[in-house]
Amino acid sequence: MVVKTRGIVFRNQKYGETSVILDVFTEEKGLQSYMVHGVRKAKARVPASLVQVMSLVDLVSDSRDDKSLHHIKEIRPAWVYHSIPFDLKKGAIGLFMIEMARKSIREIEENRPLFEFIYHSFLLLDQVSQGVSNFHLRFLCELSVFLGFHPDGEARPTRPFSTSRRGCLFPYRLLTRTSSTRTTPFYSTACSAAPTNRCTRSSSPARSARPCCTI
């Protein structure tokens, strides 16, 4: 079956003298592997720059459910980056984002919402001109929604803090007190009891939060 789809190149691995194997997250088929021949020749029909990691592409390929490696019939750029290849900060952020996505996504089924999120995240990273220092943190927070875990509650000016230990949003910052045996979190503002909102609590006594009213 011939499939025409958009894709995001997750990984580029050399194969033989002139070929490469691509891991591409596609809109129609999820995560797929493709063989592309002759990419590393001097006069290649498909330029090597087109199949670099983070590339956004339109491709036409043969797809068979009984095979894990497919062949690309046609490939062309869906978007040509204007700033990411020339900006060291954006390039580093983009590589971090693509690596996190590659490590997190294993599904070979269609997942259009997840694809659209990652695709437009790279478009936005390429087009934004300032304020990219925390772009990857925003990306991770939004990616966690698709992966099935994310901070509990709604971020508001009155509840701006979150912790990986509890997974909840708090109106105060949770600090840590380190000892030789364990690290115990405590609250940075006076409190009379531990928060009772929906949180993931550990069953281990060593990992339980201990509220402290004095600092």
C-alpha positions as protocol buffer text, in pm:
chain_id: "A"
residue {
  index: 1
  type: MET
  ca { x: 0 y: 0 z: 0 }
}
residue {
  index: 2
  type: VAL
  ca { x: 128 y: 346 z: -92 }
}
residue {
  index: 3
  type: VAL
  ca { x: 105 y: 601 z: 191 }
}
residue {
  index: 4
  type: LYS
  ca { x: 144 y: 977 z: 159 }
}
residue {
  index: 5
  type: THR
  ca { x: 207 y: 1151 z: 489 }
}
residue {
  index: 6
  type: ARG
  ca { x: 391 y: 1423 z: 677 }
}
residue {
  index: 7
  type: GLY
  ca { x: 674 y: 1322 z: 906 }
}
residue {
  index: 8
  type: ILE
  ca { x: 935 y: 1435 z: 1158 }
}
residue {
  index: 9
  type: VAL
  ca { x: 1280 y: 1276 z: 1136 }
}
residue {
  index: 10
  type: PHE
  ca { x: 1368 y: 1138 z: 1480 }
}
residue {
  index: 11
  type: ARG
  ca { x: 1691 y: 956 z: 1393 }
}
residue {
  index: 12
  type: ASN
  ca { x: 1930 y: 920 z: 1101 }
}
residue {
  index: 13
  type: GLN
  ca { x: 2154 y: 610 z: 1103 }
}
residue {
  index: 14
  type: LYS
  ca { x: 2415 y: 528 z: 840 }
}
residue {
  index: 15
  type: TYR
  ca { x: 2374 y: 198 z: 656 }
}
residue {
  index: 16
  type: GLY
  ca { x: 2630 y: 60 z: 415 }
}
residue {
  index: 17
  type: GLU
  ca { x: 2835 y: 293 z: 197 }
}
residue {
  index: 18
  type: THR
  ca { x: 2566 y: 529 z: 68 }
}
residue {
  index: 19
  type: SER
  ca { x: 2235 y: 457 z: 244 }
}
residue {
  index: 20
  type: VAL
  ca { x: 2068 y: 563 z: 567 }
}
residue {
  index: 21
  type: ILE
  ca { x: 1790 y: 426 z: 787 }
}
residue {
  index: 22
  type: LEU
  ca { x: 1549 y: 687 z: 916 }
}
residue {
  index: 23
  type: ASP
  ca { x: 1320 y: 672 z: 1218 }
}
residue {
  index: 24
  type: VAL
  ca { x: 1032 y: 902 z: 1124 }
}
residue {
  index: 25
  type: PHE
  ca { x: 728 y: 990 z: 1333 }
}
residue {
  index: 26
  type: THR
  ca { x: 452 y: 1012 z: 1073 }
}
residue {
  index: 27
  type: GLU
  ca { x: 106 y: 1158 z: 1081 }
}
residue {
  index: 28
  type: GLU
  ca { x: -61 y: 853 z: 926 }
}
residue {
  index: 29
  type: LYS
  ca { x: 135 y: 556 z: 1065 }
}
residue {
  index: 30
  type: GLY
  ca { x: 304 y: 670 z: 1385 }
}
residue {
  index: 31
  type: LEU
  ca { x: 671 y: 581 z: 1431 }
}
residue {
  index: 32
  type: GLN
  ca { x: 814 y: 409 z: 1120 }
}
residue {
  index: 33
  type: SER
  ca { x: 1159 y: 309 z: 991 }
}
residue {
  index: 34
  type: TYR
  ca { x: 1259 y: 380 z: 631 }
}
residue {
  index: 35
  type: MET
  ca { x: 1552 y: 286 z: 410 }
}
residue {
  index: 36
  type: VAL
  ca { x: 1677 y: 563 z: 181 }
}
residue {
  index: 37
  type: HIS
  ca { x: 1935 y: 461 z: -80 }
}
residue {
  index: 38
  type: GLY
  ca { x: 2207 y: 676 z: -230 }
}
residue {
  index: 39
  type: VAL
  ca { x: 2178 y: 966 z: 12 }
}
residue {
  index: 40
  type: ARG
  ca { x: 2553 y: 984 z: 74 }
}
residue {
  index: 41
  type: LYS
  ca { x: 2657 y: 981 z: -291 }
}
residue {
  index: 42
  type: ALA
  ca { x: 2819 y: 1285 z: -450 }
}
residue {
  index: 43
  type: LYS
  ca { x: 2520 y: 1336 z: -683 }
}
residue {
  index: 44
  type: ALA
  ca { x: 2244 y: 1196 z: -467 }
}
residue {
  index: 45
  type: ARG
  ca { x: 1883 y: 1221 z: -584 }
}
residue {
  index: 46
  type: VAL
  ca { x: 1784 y: 1286 z: -222 }
}
residue {
  index: 47
  type: PRO
  ca { x: 2021 y: 1537 z: -55 }
}
residue {
  index: 48
  type: ALA
  ca { x: 2155 y: 1445 z: 287 }
}
residue {
  index: 49
  type: SER
  ca { x: 2035 y: 1778 z: 429 }
}
residue {
  index: 50
  type: LEU
  ca { x: 1676 y: 1671 z: 365 }
}
residue {
  index: 51
  type: VAL
  ca { x: 1692 y: 1372 z: 602 }
}
residue {
  index: 52
  type: GLN
  ca { x: 1871 y: 1530 z: 897 }
}
residue {
  index: 53
  type: VAL
  ca { x: 1733 y: 1493 z: 1249 }
}
residue {
  index: 54
  type: MET
  ca { x: 1445 y: 1738 z: 1318 }
}
residue {
  index: 55
  type: SER
  ca { x: 1360 y: 1770 z: 947 }
}
residue {
  index: 56
  type: LEU
  ca { x: 991 y: 1820 z: 869 }
}
residue {
  index: 57
  type: VAL
  ca { x: 913 y: 1628 z: 551 }
}
residue {
  index: 58
  type: ASP
  ca { x: 638 y: 1516 z: 316 }
}
residue {
  index: 59
  type: LEU
  ca { x: 696 y: 1159 z: 198 }
}
residue {
  index: 60
  type: VAL
  ca { x: 542 y: 886 z: -13 }
}
residue {
  index: 61
  type: SER
  ca { x: 631 y: 529 z: 81 }
}
residue {
  index: 62
  type: ASP
  ca { x: 541 y: 165 z: 50 }
}
residue {
  index: 63
  type: SER
  ca { x: 381 y: 45 z: 372 }
}
residue {
  index: 64
  type: ARG
  ca { x: 317 y: -317 z: 468 }
}
residue {
  index: 65
  type: ASP
  ca { x: 202 y: -427 z: 809 }
}
residue {
  index: 66
  type: ASP
  ca { x: 419 y: -741 z: 796 }
}
residue {
  index: 67
  type: LYS
  ca { x: 742 y: -540 z: 755 }
}
residue {
  index: 68
  type: SER
  ca { x: 922 y: -313 z: 999 }
}
residue {
  index: 69
  type: LEU
  ca { x: 1147 y: -144 z: 741 }
}
residue {
  index: 70
  type: HIS
  ca { x: 988 y: 42 z: 450 }
}
residue {
  index: 71
  type: HIS
  ca { x: 1118 y: 214 z: 137 }
}
residue {
  index: 72
  type: ILE
  ca { x: 1057 y: 578 z: 51 }
}
residue {
  index: 73
  type: LYS
  ca { x: 938 y: 648 z: -303 }
}
residue {
  index: 74
  type: GLU
  ca { x: 942 y: 1027 z: -275 }
}
residue {
  index: 75
  type: ILE
  ca { x: 1046 y: 1275 z: -11 }
}
residue {
  index: 76
  type: ARG
  ca { x: 1053 y: 1654 z: -4 }
}
residue {
  index: 77
  type: PRO
  ca { x: 1075 y: 1922 z: 266 }
}
residue {
  index: 78
  type: ALA
  ca { x: 750 y: 2025 z: 430 }
}
residue {
  index: 79
  type: TRP
  ca { x: 922 y: 2321 z: 597 }
}
residue {
  index: 80
  type: VAL
  ca { x: 1271 y: 2465 z: 553 }
}
residue {
  index: 81
  type: TYR
  ca { x: 1413 y: 2593 z: 880 }
}
residue {
  index: 82
  type: HIS
  ca { x: 1518 y: 2958 z: 876 }
}
residue {
  index: 83
  type: SER
  ca { x: 1680 y: 3000 z: 1216 }
}
residue {
  index: 84
  type: ILE
  ca { x: 1730 y: 2665 z: 1396 }
}
residue {
  index: 85
  type: PRO
  ca { x: 2037 y: 2555 z: 1190 }
}
residue {
  index: 86
  type: PHE
  ca { x: 2205 y: 2892 z: 1248 }
}
residue {
  index: 87
  type: ASP
  ca { x: 2119 y: 2958 z: 1612 }
}
residue {
  index: 88
  type: LEU
  ca { x: 2319 y: 2751 z: 1863 }
}
residue {
  index: 89
  type: LYS
  ca { x: 2063 y: 2793 z: 2141 }
}
residue {
  index: 90
  type: LYS
  ca { x: 1769 y: 2695 z: 1922 }
}
residue {
  index: 91
  type: GLY
  ca { x: 1966 y: 2404 z: 1778 }
}
residue {
  index: 92
  type: ALA
  ca { x: 2047 y: 2268 z: 2124 }
}
residue {
  index: 93
  type: ILE
  ca { x: 1685 y: 2307 z: 2237 }
}
residue {
  index: 94
  type: GLY
  ca { x: 1561 y: 2137 z: 1920 }
}
residue {
  index: 95
  type: LEU
  ca { x: 1796 y: 1839 z: 1967 }
}
residue {
  index: 96
  type: PHE
  ca { x: 1681 y: 1805 z: 2328 }
}
residue {
  index: 97
  type: MET
  ca { x: 1315 y: 1810 z: 2222 }
}
residue {
  index: 98
  type: ILE
  ca { x: 1363 y: 1553 z: 1945 }
}
residue {
  index: 99
  type: GLU
  ca { x: 1560 y: 1324 z: 2176 }
}
residue {
  index: 100
  type: MET
  ca { x: 1292 y: 1339 z: 2445 }
}
residue {
  index: 101
  type: ALA
  ca { x: 1023 y: 1266 z: 2185 }
}
residue {
  index: 102
  type: ARG
  ca { x: 1223 y: 976 z: 2040 }
}
residue {
  index: 103
  type: LYS
  ca { x: 1279 y: 821 z: 2382 }
}
residue {
  index: 104
  type: SER
  ca { x: 913 y: 862 z: 2479 }
}
residue {
  index: 105
  type: ILE
  ca { x: 726 y: 754 z: 2166 }
}
residue {
  index: 106
  type: ARG
  ca { x: 714 y: 388 z: 2067 }
}
residue {
  index: 107
  type: GLU
  ca { x: 370 y: 355 z: 1910 }
}
residue {
  index: 108
  type: ILE
  ca { x: 334 y: 258 z: 1545 }
}
residue {
  index: 109
  type: GLU
  ca { x: -30 y: 365 z: 1532 }
}
residue {
  index: 110
  type: GLU
  ca { x: -173 y: 693 z: 1414 }
}
residue {
  index: 111
  type: ASN
  ca { x: -176 y: 966 z: 1680 }
}
residue {
  index: 112
  type: ARG
  ca { x: -265 y: 1291 z: 1508 }
}
residue {
  index: 113
  type: PRO
  ca { x: -291 y: 1514 z: 1819 }
}
residue {
  index: 114
  type: LEU
  ca { x: 57 y: 1412 z: 1934 }
}
residue {
  index: 115
  type: PHE
  ca { x: 198 y: 1456 z: 1584 }
}
residue {
  index: 116
  type: GLU
  ca { x: 43 y: 1801 z: 1546 }
}
residue {
  index: 117
  type: PHE
  ca { x: 181 y: 1907 z: 1884 }
}
residue {
  index: 118
  type: ILE
  ca { x: 541 y: 1806 z: 1803 }
}
residue {
  index: 119
  type: TYR
  ca { x: 522 y: 1932 z: 1444 }
}
residue {
  index: 120
  type: HIS
  ca { x: 397 y: 2277 z: 1541 }
}
residue {
  index: 121
  type: SER
  ca { x: 638 y: 2297 z: 1835 }
}
residue {
  index: 122
  type: PHE
  ca { x: 928 y: 2285 z: 1589 }
}
residue {
  index: 123
  type: LEU
  ca { x: 758 y: 2536 z: 1360 }
}
residue {
  index: 124
  type: LEU
  ca { x: 716 y: 2771 z: 1656 }
}
residue {
  index: 125
  type: LEU
  ca { x: 1074 y: 2722 z: 1772 }
}
residue {
  index: 126
  type: ASP
  ca { x: 1197 y: 2816 z: 1424 }
}
residue {
  index: 127
  type: GLN
  ca { x: 978 y: 3125 z: 1397 }
}
residue {
  index: 128
  type: VAL
  ca { x: 1001 y: 3274 z: 1746 }
}
residue {
  index: 129
  type: SER
  ca { x: 1264 y: 3547 z: 1776 }
}
residue {
  index: 130
  type: GLN
  ca { x: 1298 y: 3580 z: 2155 }
}
residue {
  index: 131
  type: GLY
  ca { x: 1211 y: 3409 z: 2480 }
}
residue {
  index: 132
  type: VAL
  ca { x: 1338 y: 3060 z: 2385 }
}
residue {
  index: 133
  type: SER
  ca { x: 1534 y: 2990 z: 2704 }
}
residue {
  index: 134
  type: ASN
  ca { x: 1245 y: 2797 z: 2863 }
}
residue {
  index: 135
  type: PHE
  ca { x: 1095 y: 2666 z: 2540 }
}
residue {
  index: 136
  type: HIS
  ca { x: 1204 y: 2309 z: 2615 }
}
residue {
  index: 137
  type: LEU
  ca { x: 1047 y: 2321 z: 2963 }
}
residue {
  index: 138
  type: ARG
  ca { x: 713 y: 2424 z: 2818 }
}
residue {
  index: 139
  type: PHE
  ca { x: 751 y: 2147 z: 2560 }
}
residue {
  index: 140
  type: LEU
  ca { x: 809 y: 1885 z: 2832 }
}
residue {
  index: 141
  type: CYS
  ca { x: 509 y: 2000 z: 3035 }
}
residue {
  index: 142
  type: GLU
  ca { x: 278 y: 1980 z: 2734 }
}
residue {
  index: 143
  type: LEU
  ca { x: 429 y: 1650 z: 2615 }
}
residue {
  index: 144
  type: SER
  ca { x: 356 y: 1495 z: 2953 }
}
residue {
  index: 145
  type: VAL
  ca { x: -18 y: 1539 z: 2887 }
}
residue {
  index: 146
  type: PHE
  ca { x: 6 y: 1312 z: 2580 }
}
residue {
  index: 147
  type: LEU
  ca { x: 215 y: 1059 z: 2772 }
}
residue {
  index: 148
  type: GLY
  ca { x: -46 y: 1025 z: 3045 }
}
residue {
  index: 149
  type: PHE
  ca { x: 109 y: 1216 z: 3335 }
}
residue {
  index: 150
  type: HIS
  ca { x: 114 y: 1585 z: 3408 }
}
residue {
  index: 151
  type: PRO
  ca { x: 96 y: 1817 z: 3711 }
}
residue {
  index: 152
  type: ASP
  ca { x: -238 y: 1789 z: 3888 }
}
residue {
  index: 153
  type: GLY
  ca { x: -441 y: 2109 z: 3896 }
}
residue {
  index: 154
  type: GLU
  ca { x: -447 y: 2430 z: 3697 }
}
residue {
  index: 155
  type: ALA
  ca { x: -153 y: 2670 z: 3692 }
}
residue {
  index: 156
  type: ARG
  ca { x: -256 y: 3009 z: 3830 }
}
residue {
  index: 157
  type: PRO
  ca { x: -70 y: 3306 z: 3980 }
}
residue {
  index: 158
  type: THR
  ca { x: -187 y: 3183 z: 4321 }
}
residue {
  index: 159
  type: ARG
  ca { x: -61 y: 2826 z: 4259 }
}
residue {
  index: 160
  type: PRO
  ca { x: 262 y: 2864 z: 4059 }
}
residue {
  index: 161
  type: PHE
  ca { x: 480 y: 2589 z: 4210 }
}
residue {
  index: 162
  type: SER
  ca { x: 504 y: 2219 z: 4131 }
}
residue {
  index: 163
  type: THR
  ca { x: 721 y: 1928 z: 4242 }
}
residue {
  index: 164
  type: SER
  ca { x: 811 y: 1600 z: 4076 }
}
residue {
  index: 165
  type: ARG
  ca { x: 768 y: 1420 z: 4411 }
}
residue {
  index: 166
  type: ARG
  ca { x: 402 y: 1512 z: 4460 }
}
residue {
  index: 167
  type: GLY
  ca { x: 295 y: 1604 z: 4107 }
}
residue {
  index: 168
  type: CYS
  ca { x: 66 y: 1884 z: 4228 }
}
residue {
  index: 169
  type: LEU
  ca { x: 57 y: 2261 z: 4197 }
}
residue {
  index: 170
  type: PHE
  ca { x: 112 y: 2451 z: 4523 }
}
residue {
  index: 171
  type: PRO
  ca { x: 70 y: 2813 z: 4633 }
}
residue {
  index: 172
  type: TYR
  ca { x: 412 y: 2793 z: 4804 }
}
residue {
  index: 173
  type: ARG
  ca { x: 755 y: 2662 z: 4712 }
}
residue {
  index: 174
  type: LEU
  ca { x: 854 y: 2318 z: 4840 }
}
residue {
  index: 175
  type: LEU
  ca { x: 1216 y: 2321 z: 4959 }
}
residue {
  index: 176
  type: THR
  ca { x: 1435 y: 2025 z: 5055 }
}
residue {
  index: 177
  type: ARG
  ca { x: 1632 y: 1946 z: 5366 }
}
residue {
  index: 178
  type: THR
  ca { x: 1921 y: 1705 z: 5303 }
}
residue {
  index: 179
  type: SER
  ca { x: 2055 y: 1461 z: 5559 }
}
residue {
  index: 180
  type: SER
  ca { x: 2300 y: 1171 z: 5538 }
}
residue {
  index: 181
  type: THR
  ca { x: 2020 y: 921 z: 5485 }
}
residue {
  index: 182
  type: ARG
  ca { x: 1744 y: 1098 z: 5294 }
}
residue {
  index: 183
  type: THR
  ca { x: 1614 y: 1421 z: 5149 }
}
residue {
  index: 184
  type: THR
  ca { x: 1296 y: 1546 z: 5316 }
}
residue {
  index: 185
  type: PRO
  ca { x: 1084 y: 1819 z: 5156 }
}
residue {
  index: 186
  type: PHE
  ca { x: 941 y: 2095 z: 5372 }
}
residue {
  index: 187
  type: TYR
  ca { x: 734 y: 2405 z: 5301 }
}
residue {
  index: 188
  type: SER
  ca { x: 888 y: 2748 z: 5261 }
}
residue {
  index: 189
  type: THR
  ca { x: 588 y: 2924 z: 5422 }
}
residue {
  index: 190
  type: ALA
  ca { x: 421 y: 2859 z: 5755 }
}
residue {
  index: 191
  type: CYS
  ca { x: 156 y: 2590 z: 5737 }
}
residue {
  index: 192
  type: SER
  ca { x: -51 y: 2394 z: 5983 }
}
residue {
  index: 193
  type: ALA
  ca { x: -101 y: 2073 z: 5784 }
}
residue {
  index: 194
  type: ALA
  ca { x: 8 y: 1897 z: 5472 }
}
residue {
  index: 195
  type: PRO
  ca { x: -193 y: 1983 z: 5159 }
}
residue {
  index: 196
  type: THR
  ca { x: -497 y: 1766 z: 5102 }
}
residue {
  index: 197
  type: ASN
  ca { x: -546 y: 1818 z: 4728 }
}
residue {
  index: 198
  type: ARG
  ca { x: -514 y: 1529 z: 4483 }
}
residue {
  index: 199
  type: CYS
  ca { x: -150 y: 1419 z: 4480 }
}
residue {
  index: 200
  type: THR
  ca { x: 43 y: 1102 z: 4422 }
}
residue {
  index: 201
  type: ARG
  ca { x: 162 y: 991 z: 4764 }
}
residue {
  index: 202
  type: SER
  ca { x: 441 y: 742 z: 4815 }
}
residue {
  index: 203
  type: SER
  ca { x: 386 y: 440 z: 5038 }
}
residue {
  index: 204
  type: SER
  ca { x: 749 y: 451 z: 5155 }
}
residue {
  index: 205
  type: PRO
  ca { x: 797 y: 638 z: 5487 }
}
residue {
  index: 206
  type: ALA
  ca { x: 1134 y: 765 z: 5367 }
}
residue {
  index: 207
  type: ARG
  ca { x: 968 y: 941 z: 5076 }
}
residue {
  index: 208
  type: SER
  ca { x: 671 y: 1096 z: 5256 }
}
residue {
  index: 209
  type: ALA
  ca { x: 656 y: 1475 z: 5279 }
}
residue {
  index: 210
  type: ARG
  ca { x: 694 y: 1626 z: 5624 }
}
residue {
  index: 211
  type: PRO
  ca { x: 539 y: 1973 z: 5672 }
}
residue {
  index: 212
  type: CYS
  ca { x: 750 y: 2216 z: 5872 }
}
residue {
  index: 213
  type: CYS
  ca { x: 614 y: 2547 z: 6000 }
}
residue {
  index: 214
  type: THR
  ca { x: 946 y: 2709 z: 6088 }
}
residue {
  index: 215
  type: ILE
  ca { x: 1252 y: 2762 z: 5873 }
}
